[in-house]
mmCIF file of C-alpha atoms in Angstrom:
data_model
loop_
_atom_site.group_PDB
_atom_site.id
_atom_site.type_symbol
_atom_site.label_atom_id
_atom_site.label_comp_id
_atom_site.label_asym_id
_atom_site.label_seq_id
_atom_site.Cartn_x
_atom_site.Cartn_y
_atom_site.Cartn_z
ATOM 1 C CA UNK T 27 111.343 31.388 98.945
ATOM 2 C CA UNK T 28 108.740 31.814 101.683
ATOM 3 C CA UNK T 29 106.529 33.821 99.320
ATOM 4 C CA UNK T 30 106.793 31.099 96.669
ATOM 5 C CA UNK T 31 105.812 28.473 99.271
ATOM 6 C CA UNK T 32 102.812 30.565 100.342
ATOM 7 C CA UNK T 33 101.716 31.049 96.728
ATOM 8 C CA UNK T 34 102.072 27.328 95.968
ATOM 9 C CA UNK T 35 100.069 26.452 99.087
ATOM 10 C CA UNK T 36 97.444 29.012 98.066
ATOM 11 C CA UNK T 37 97.149 27.334 94.663
ATOM 12 C CA UNK T 38 96.645 23.933 96.303
ATOM 13 C CA UNK T 39 94.000 25.558 98.516
ATOM 14 C CA UNK T 40 92.194 27.010 95.483
ATOM 15 C CA UNK T 41 92.329 23.669 93.641
ATOM 16 C CA UNK T 42 90.703 22.002 96.629
ATOM 17 C CA UNK T 43 88.035 24.657 97.029
ATOM 18 C CA UNK T 44 87.106 23.917 93.407
ATOM 19 C CA UNK T 45 87.137 20.159 94.088
ATOM 20 C CA UNK T 46 84.861 20.623 97.127
ATOM 21 C CA UNK T 47 82.448 22.639 95.015
ATOM 22 C CA UNK T 48 82.510 20.035 92.205
ATOM 23 C CA UNK T 49 81.796 17.219 94.630
ATOM 24 C CA UNK T 50 79.007 19.004 96.493
ATOM 25 C CA UNK T 51 77.038 22.010 95.251
ATOM 26 C CA UNK T 52 78.095 21.763 91.582
ATOM 27 C CA UNK T 53 77.938 17.982 91.284
ATOM 28 C CA UNK T 54 74.666 17.791 89.326
ATOM 29 C CA UNK T 55 75.809 20.359 86.782
ATOM 30 C CA UNK T 56 79.564 20.739 86.364
ATOM 31 C CA UNK T 57 80.792 17.937 88.638
ATOM 32 C CA UNK T 58 79.391 14.989 86.738
ATOM 33 C CA UNK T 59 80.841 16.406 83.510
ATOM 34 C CA UNK T 60 84.301 16.913 84.998
ATOM 35 C CA UNK T 61 84.265 13.393 86.439
ATOM 36 C CA UNK T 62 82.925 11.956 83.172
ATOM 37 C CA UNK T 63 79.790 10.416 84.643
ATOM 38 C CA UNK T 64 76.535 9.526 82.963
ATOM 39 C CA UNK T 65 73.336 10.780 84.565
ATOM 40 C CA UNK T 66 72.675 7.275 85.891
ATOM 41 C CA UNK T 67 76.144 6.887 87.410
ATOM 42 C CA UNK T 68 75.999 10.402 88.863
ATOM 43 C CA UNK T 69 72.695 9.619 90.592
ATOM 44 C CA UNK T 70 74.234 6.551 92.229
ATOM 45 C CA UNK T 71 77.494 8.258 93.187
ATOM 46 C CA UNK T 72 76.047 11.592 94.363
ATOM 47 C CA UNK T 73 75.912 10.720 98.104
ATOM 48 C CA UNK T 74 79.452 9.316 98.081
ATOM 49 C CA UNK T 75 80.786 12.318 96.169
ATOM 50 C CA UNK T 76 79.141 14.681 98.645
ATOM 51 C CA UNK T 77 80.807 12.781 101.485
ATOM 52 C CA UNK T 78 84.143 12.976 99.669
ATOM 53 C CA UNK T 79 83.582 16.705 99.219
ATOM 54 C CA UNK T 80 83.142 17.024 102.973
ATOM 55 C CA UNK T 81 86.524 15.392 103.561
ATOM 56 C CA UNK T 82 88.128 17.662 100.976
ATOM 57 C CA UNK T 83 86.581 20.562 102.861
ATOM 58 C CA UNK T 84 88.624 19.570 105.897
ATOM 59 C CA UNK T 85 91.771 19.692 103.756
ATOM 60 C CA UNK T 86 90.743 23.187 102.658
ATOM 61 C CA UNK T 87 90.371 24.159 106.308
ATOM 62 C CA UNK T 88 93.819 22.802 107.220
ATOM 63 C CA UNK T 89 95.425 24.671 104.310
ATOM 64 C CA UNK T 90 93.567 27.892 105.116
ATOM 65 C CA UNK T 91 94.701 27.679 108.740
ATOM 66 C CA UNK T 92 98.212 27.026 107.469
ATOM 67 C CA UNK T 93 98.125 30.203 105.434
ATOM 68 C CA UNK T 94 96.291 32.528 107.806
ATOM 69 C CA UNK T 95 96.768 31.363 111.400
ATOM 70 C CA UNK T 96 98.627 34.114 113.289
ATOM 71 C CA UNK T 97 101.105 31.878 115.136
ATOM 72 C CA UNK T 98 103.768 30.784 112.594
ATOM 73 C CA UNK T 99 104.559 27.483 114.326
ATOM 74 C CA UNK T 100 100.901 26.423 114.442
ATOM 75 C CA UNK T 101 100.353 27.684 110.896
ATOM 76 C CA UNK T 102 103.305 25.640 109.657
ATOM 77 C CA UNK T 103 101.943 22.510 111.321
ATOM 78 C CA UNK T 104 98.525 22.960 109.691
ATOM 79 C CA UNK T 105 100.116 23.713 106.320
ATOM 80 C CA UNK T 106 102.378 20.671 106.446
ATOM 81 C CA UNK T 107 99.546 18.404 107.599
ATOM 82 C CA UNK T 108 97.213 19.659 104.861
ATOM 83 C CA UNK T 109 99.783 19.364 102.092
ATOM 84 C CA UNK T 110 100.909 15.883 103.136
ATOM 85 C CA UNK T 111 97.269 14.729 103.252
ATOM 86 C CA UNK T 112 96.626 16.194 99.785
ATOM 87 C CA UNK T 113 99.756 14.508 98.405
ATOM 88 C CA UNK T 114 98.827 11.109 99.845
ATOM 89 C CA UNK T 115 95.203 11.395 98.721
ATOM 90 C CA UNK T 116 96.425 12.340 95.246
ATOM 91 C CA UNK T 117 98.634 9.246 95.041
ATOM 92 C CA UNK T 118 95.741 7.063 96.186
ATOM 93 C CA UNK T 119 93.410 8.717 93.678
ATOM 94 C CA UNK T 120 95.930 8.172 90.884
ATOM 95 C CA UNK T 121 96.221 4.496 91.771
ATOM 96 C CA UNK T 122 92.510 3.819 92.249
ATOM 97 C CA UNK T 123 90.654 6.294 90.033
ATOM 98 C CA UNK T 124 92.579 8.231 87.398
ATOM 99 C CA UNK T 125 96.302 8.779 86.842
ATOM 100 C CA UNK T 126 95.859 12.512 86.131
ATOM 101 C CA UNK T 127 94.932 13.051 89.789
ATOM 102 C CA UNK T 128 98.638 12.644 90.538
ATOM 103 C CA UNK T 129 99.385 15.783 88.511
ATOM 104 C CA UNK T 130 96.349 17.753 89.676
ATOM 105 C CA UNK T 131 96.769 17.104 93.411
ATOM 106 C CA UNK T 132 100.043 15.431 94.356
ATOM 107 C CA UNK T 133 102.519 17.393 92.264
ATOM 108 C CA UNK T 134 101.341 20.859 93.418
ATOM 109 C CA UNK T 135 101.259 19.689 97.047
ATOM 110 C CA UNK T 136 104.772 18.227 96.858
ATOM 111 C CA UNK T 137 106.056 21.409 95.194
ATOM 112 C CA UNK T 138 104.500 23.493 97.986
ATOM 113 C CA UNK T 139 106.017 21.195 100.615
ATOM 114 C CA UNK T 140 109.421 21.432 98.949
ATOM 115 C CA UNK T 141 109.285 25.211 98.741
ATOM 116 C CA UNK T 142 108.200 25.377 102.366
ATOM 117 C CA UNK T 143 111.111 23.181 103.386
ATOM 118 C CA UNK T 144 113.556 25.380 101.450
ATOM 119 C CA UNK T 145 112.107 28.528 103.007
#
């Protein structure tokens, strides 16, 4: 069960690395397409999306520390914190932006949390 929890957390980490890239360095090309933005809307939203990408980068850091920190107690705390933050942000995104965010962010994070609890 521990391996399944680690794999699920790793998938959430990879999803968020992709999100960070979409919101920052790939925003002008791939990001605005994924988010369904016109060129005009993308130009207006670019600074805010970059800022959002920065925050998602901190979630990536928490998850990475949760997976790779050598002390298991500290690693577990980082992992739990990162996954709970992702789950909450996913619920908020589903309510305020697009319902599919619930399935892209919240569901994988909750699955990883559940598997971690069972491990």
